PDB file of C-alpha atoms in Angstrom:
ATOM      1  CA  MET A1123      52.088  54.783 160.549  1.00 44.00           C
ATOM      2  CA  LEU A1124      55.883  54.524 160.726  1.00 57.00           C
ATOM      3  CA  THR A1125      56.520  56.913 157.846  1.00 57.00           C
ATOM      4  CA  ASN A1126      54.964  59.694 159.922  1.00 72.00           C
ATOM      5  CA  THR A1127      57.314  59.127 162.866  1.00 92.00           C
ATOM      6  CA  PHE A1128      60.120  61.627 162.856  1.00 94.00           C
ATOM      7  CA  ILE A1129      63.321  60.906 164.767  1.00 96.00           C
ATOM      8  CA  SER A1130      64.621  64.385 165.607  1.00 94.00           C
ATOM      9  CA  THR A1131      66.368  63.830 168.900  1.00 96.00           C
ATOM     10  CA  PRO A1132      68.320  61.050 170.625  1.00 97.00           C
ATOM     11  CA  SER A1133      65.391  60.708 173.040  1.00 96.00           C
ATOM     12  CA  SER A1134      62.926  60.018 170.211  1.00 96.00           C
ATOM     13  CA  ALA A1135      65.291  57.360 168.786  1.00 97.00           C
ATOM     14  CA  ALA A1136      65.852  55.840 172.237  1.00 97.00           C
ATOM     15  CA  ALA A1137      62.098  55.479 172.739  1.00 96.00           C
ATOM     16  CA  MET A1138      61.875  53.421 169.516  1.00 97.00           C
ATOM     17  CA  PHE A1139      64.800  51.208 170.543  1.00 97.00           C
ATOM     18  CA  PHE A1140      63.448  50.640 174.064  1.00 96.00           C
ATOM     19  CA  ALA A1141      60.140  49.488 172.554  1.00 94.00           C
ATOM     20  CA  ALA A1142      62.089  46.847 170.561  1.00 94.00           C
ATOM     21  CA  LEU A1143      64.315  45.795 173.506  1.00 92.00           C
ATOM     22  CA  PRO A1144      63.029  42.825 175.551  1.00 86.00           C
ATOM     23  CA  ALA A1145      62.287  43.537 179.197  1.00 82.00           C
ATOM     24  CA  GLU A1146      64.556  40.656 180.189  1.00 79.00           C
ATOM     25  CA  GLN A1147      68.025  41.471 178.826  1.00 74.00           C
ATOM     26  CA  ARG A1148      70.802  39.071 179.606  1.00 82.00           C
ATOM     27  CA  GLU A1149      72.788  39.656 176.470  1.00 90.00           C
ATOM     28  CA  GLU A1150      73.698  42.636 174.317  1.00 93.00           C
ATOM     29  CA  ARG A1151      71.510  43.326 171.313  1.00 94.00           C
ATOM     30  CA  VAL A1152      72.430  45.625 168.407  1.00 96.00           C
ATOM     31  CA  PHE A1153      69.719  47.420 166.411  1.00 97.00           C
ATOM     32  CA  VAL A1154      69.631  49.737 163.458  1.00 98.00           C
ATOM     33  CA  LEU A1155      66.909  52.275 162.844  1.00 98.00           C
ATOM     34  CA  PRO A1156      66.598  53.148 159.149  1.00 98.00           C
ATOM     35  CA  LEU A1157      65.502  56.726 158.362  1.00 97.00           C
ATOM     36  CA  ASP A1158      64.788  58.690 155.199  1.00 97.00           C
ATOM     37  CA  ALA A1159      66.645  61.924 154.484  1.00 96.00           C
ATOM     38  CA  ALA A1160      64.031  63.900 156.450  1.00 95.00           C
ATOM     39  CA  GLY A1161      64.514  61.749 159.570  1.00 96.00           C
ATOM     40  CA  ARG A1162      61.335  59.702 159.186  1.00 97.00           C
ATOM     41  CA  MET A1163      61.375  56.077 160.232  1.00 97.00           C
ATOM     42  CA  LEU A1164      61.268  53.617 157.358  1.00 97.00           C
ATOM     43  CA  ALA A1165      60.866  50.594 159.635  1.00 96.00           C
ATOM     44  CA  LYS A1166      60.879  49.643 163.295  1.00 96.00           C
ATOM     45  CA  PRO A1167      64.370  49.071 164.832  1.00 98.00           C
ATOM     46  CA  ILE A1168      65.930  46.061 163.133  1.00 98.00           C
ATOM     47  CA  LEU A1169      67.838  43.543 165.273  1.00 97.00           C
ATOM     48  CA  VAL A1170      71.206  42.895 163.635  1.00 96.00           C
ATOM     49  CA  SER A1171      73.150  41.033 166.327  1.00 93.00           C
ATOM     50  CA  VAL A1172      72.700  39.250 169.655  1.00 92.00           C
ATOM     51  CA  GLY A1173      75.572  38.514 172.033  1.00 87.00           C
ATOM     52  CA  HIS A1174      76.050  35.607 174.346  1.00 72.00           C
ATOM     53  CA  GLU A1175      74.961  35.761 177.997  1.00 62.00           C
ATOM     54  CA  ASP A1176      78.601  36.148 179.059  1.00 61.00           C
ATOM     55  CA  GLY A1177      79.718  38.204 176.068  1.00 62.00           C
ATOM     56  CA  THR A1178      79.106  41.235 173.977  1.00 68.00           C
ATOM     57  CA  ALA A1179      77.337  41.434 170.650  1.00 73.00           C
ATOM     58  CA  GLN A1180      79.330  42.051 167.550  1.00 82.00           C
ATOM     59  CA  ILE A1181      78.617  45.424 165.972  1.00 91.00           C
ATOM     60  CA  ASP A1182      79.238  44.405 162.386  1.00 92.00           C
ATOM     61  CA  ALA A1183      79.067  47.292 159.902  1.00 95.00           C
ATOM     62  CA  GLY A1184      78.219  44.870 157.112  1.00 95.00           C
ATOM     63  CA  ALA A1185      75.204  43.474 158.912  1.00 96.00           C
ATOM     64  CA  VAL A1186      74.098  46.961 160.023  1.00 98.00           C
ATOM     65  CA  PHE A1187      74.195  48.471 156.532  1.00 98.00           C
ATOM     66  CA  ARG A1188      72.858  45.363 154.768  1.00 98.00           C
ATOM     67  CA  GLU A1189      69.632  45.716 156.850  1.00 98.00           C
ATOM     68  CA  ALA A1190      69.603  49.493 156.558  1.00 98.00           C
ATOM     69  CA  LEU A1191      69.895  49.392 152.749  1.00 98.00           C
ATOM     70  CA  LYS A1192      67.229  46.686 152.467  1.00 98.00           C
ATOM     71  CA  ALA A1193      64.886  49.134 154.235  1.00 97.00           C
ATOM     72  CA  GLY A1194      65.888  51.978 151.894  1.00 97.00           C
ATOM     73  CA  ALA A1195      67.676  54.008 154.545  1.00 98.00           C
ATOM     74  CA  GLU A1196      69.232  57.318 153.676  1.00 98.00           C
ATOM     75  CA  GLU A1197      70.590  57.745 157.238  1.00 98.00           C
ATOM     76  CA  ILE A1198      70.687  55.563 160.307  1.00 98.00           C
ATOM     77  CA  VAL A1199      70.756  55.480 164.089  1.00 98.00           C
ATOM     78  CA  VAL A1200      72.349  52.440 165.778  1.00 98.00           C
ATOM     79  CA  ALA A1201      71.821  51.297 169.354  1.00 98.00           C
ATOM     80  CA  HIS A1202      72.895  48.515 171.604  1.00 96.00           C
ATOM     81  CA  ASN A1203      72.149  47.703 175.220  1.00 95.00           C
ATOM     82  CA  HIS A1204      74.492  47.212 178.119  1.00 94.00           C
ATOM     83  CA  PRO A1205      72.901  44.538 180.364  1.00 91.00           C
ATOM     84  CA  SER A1206      75.455  45.481 183.077  1.00 89.00           C
ATOM     85  CA  GLY A1207      73.637  48.768 183.586  1.00 91.00           C
ATOM     86  CA  ASP A1208      76.812  50.758 182.867  1.00 93.00           C
ATOM     87  CA  LEU A1209      76.241  53.526 180.327  1.00 94.00           C
ATOM     88  CA  THR A1210      79.957  54.164 179.775  1.00 94.00           C
ATOM     89  CA  PRO A1211      81.002  53.536 176.175  1.00 94.00           C
ATOM     90  CA  SER A1212      83.747  50.899 175.973  1.00 92.00           C
ATOM     91  CA  LYS A1213      86.788  51.083 173.696  1.00 92.00           C
ATOM     92  CA  ALA A1214      85.030  48.513 171.477  1.00 92.00           C
ATOM     93  CA  ASP A1215      81.916  50.735 171.328  1.00 93.00           C
ATOM     94  CA  ILE A1216      84.032  53.724 170.206  1.00 93.00           C
ATOM     95  CA  ALA A1217      85.863  51.564 167.624  1.00 93.00           C
ATOM     96  CA  ALA A1218      82.597  50.195 166.270  1.00 94.00           C
ATOM     97  CA  THR A1219      81.175  53.712 166.019  1.00 95.00           C
ATOM     98  CA  LYS A1220      84.217  54.750 163.993  1.00 94.00           C
ATOM     99  CA  ARG A1221      83.725  51.800 161.621  1.00 95.00           C
ATOM    100  CA  LEU A1222      80.012  52.548 161.256  1.00 97.00           C
ATOM    101  CA  ARG A1223      80.670  56.222 160.595  1.00 96.00           C
ATOM    102  CA  GLU A1224      83.329  55.371 157.928  1.00 96.00           C
ATOM    103  CA  ALA A1225      81.101  52.761 156.261  1.00 97.00           C
ATOM    104  CA  GLY A1226      78.169  55.151 156.268  1.00 97.00           C
ATOM    105  CA  ASN A1227      80.266  57.875 154.637  1.00 96.00           C
ATOM    106  CA  LEU A1228      81.357  55.441 151.917  1.00 97.00           C
ATOM    107  CA  LEU A1229      77.786  54.312 151.268  1.00 97.00           C
ATOM    108  CA  SER A1230      76.284  57.859 151.552  1.00 97.00           C
ATOM    109  CA  VAL A1231      74.109  56.633 154.392  1.00 98.00           C
ATOM    110  CA  PRO A1232      75.357  58.654 157.380  1.00 97.00           C
ATOM    111  CA  LEU A1233      75.371  57.400 160.933  1.00 97.00           C
ATOM    112  CA  ILE A1234      73.381  60.030 162.769  1.00 96.00           C
ATOM    113  CA  ASP A1235      73.893  58.598 166.295  1.00 97.00           C
ATOM    114  CA  HIS A1236      74.902  55.548 168.273  1.00 97.00           C
ATOM    115  CA  LEU A1237      72.980  55.011 171.475  1.00 98.00           C
ATOM    116  CA  ILE A1238      73.848  52.857 174.485  1.00 97.00           C
ATOM    117  CA  LEU A1239      70.694  51.715 176.246  1.00 97.00           C
ATOM    118  CA  VAL A1240      70.230  50.541 179.854  1.00 95.00           C
ATOM    119  CA  ARG A1241      67.099  49.138 181.501  1.00 89.00           C
ATOM    120  CA  GLY A1242      67.465  49.170 185.272  1.00 83.00           C
ATOM    121  CA  ALA A1243      66.380  46.336 187.578  1.00 79.00           C
ATOM    122  CA  ASP A1244      63.514  48.593 188.631  1.00 85.00           C
ATOM    123  CA  GLY A1245      62.410  48.992 185.005  1.00 83.00           C
ATOM    124  CA  SER A1246      63.863  52.488 184.620  1.00 88.00           C
ATOM    125  CA  LEU A1247      65.235  53.412 181.190  1.00 93.00           C
ATOM    126  CA  ASP A1248      68.328  55.382 180.450  1.00 96.00           C
ATOM    127  CA  PHE A1249      70.646  55.944 177.523  1.00 97.00           C
ATOM    128  CA  VAL A1250      73.667  57.807 176.358  1.00 97.00           C
ATOM    129  CA  SER A1251      74.029  59.378 172.903  1.00 97.00           C
ATOM    130  CA  LEU A1252      77.516  59.137 171.458  1.00 96.00           C
ATOM    131  CA  SER A1253      76.640  62.115 169.255  1.00 94.00           C
ATOM    132  CA  GLU A1254      75.614  64.296 172.212  1.00 93.00           C
ATOM    133  CA  THR A1255      78.667  63.283 174.242  1.00 89.00           C
ATOM    134  CA  GLY A1256      81.039  64.007 171.403  1.00 84.00           C
ATOM    135  CA  PHE A1257      82.241  60.427 170.935  1.00 72.00           C
ATOM    136  CA  LEU A1258      80.716  60.257 167.470  1.00 68.00           C
ATOM    137  CA  ASP A1259      82.723  63.338 166.432  1.00 69.00           C
ATOM    138  CA  PHE A1260      86.030  61.928 167.575  1.00 54.00           C
ATOM    139  CA  ALA A1261      85.447  58.168 167.084  1.00 49.00           C
TER     140      ALA A1261
END
């Protein structure tokens, strides 16, 4: 049952996002994971945006929070994949994180973390947590 699934670490959130991410990833996908105030999942990761094969997905704060609020979120984790395999956050990723954090503060639905996900050609999974790396604090 989803309501019994606690998200207490970036790794536990990443596992949920990887389960929702297609094995074949040619475009960026943006997901939001709605949580209650205790960190329990309220729903599976919700897809909010898909990019084009040659472009990036738009990380739209309105779309993220619309889906999060529909699910009754009291806090959220956001993730998107980098099909290139590069875990380095881009300037656009940092700017989007700042917008999400500001919107979350206004709505009293804090952004707990923003993850960048990578699935290697060999099927390996890796991620970076913008919270753990300090980007969330300074975004």
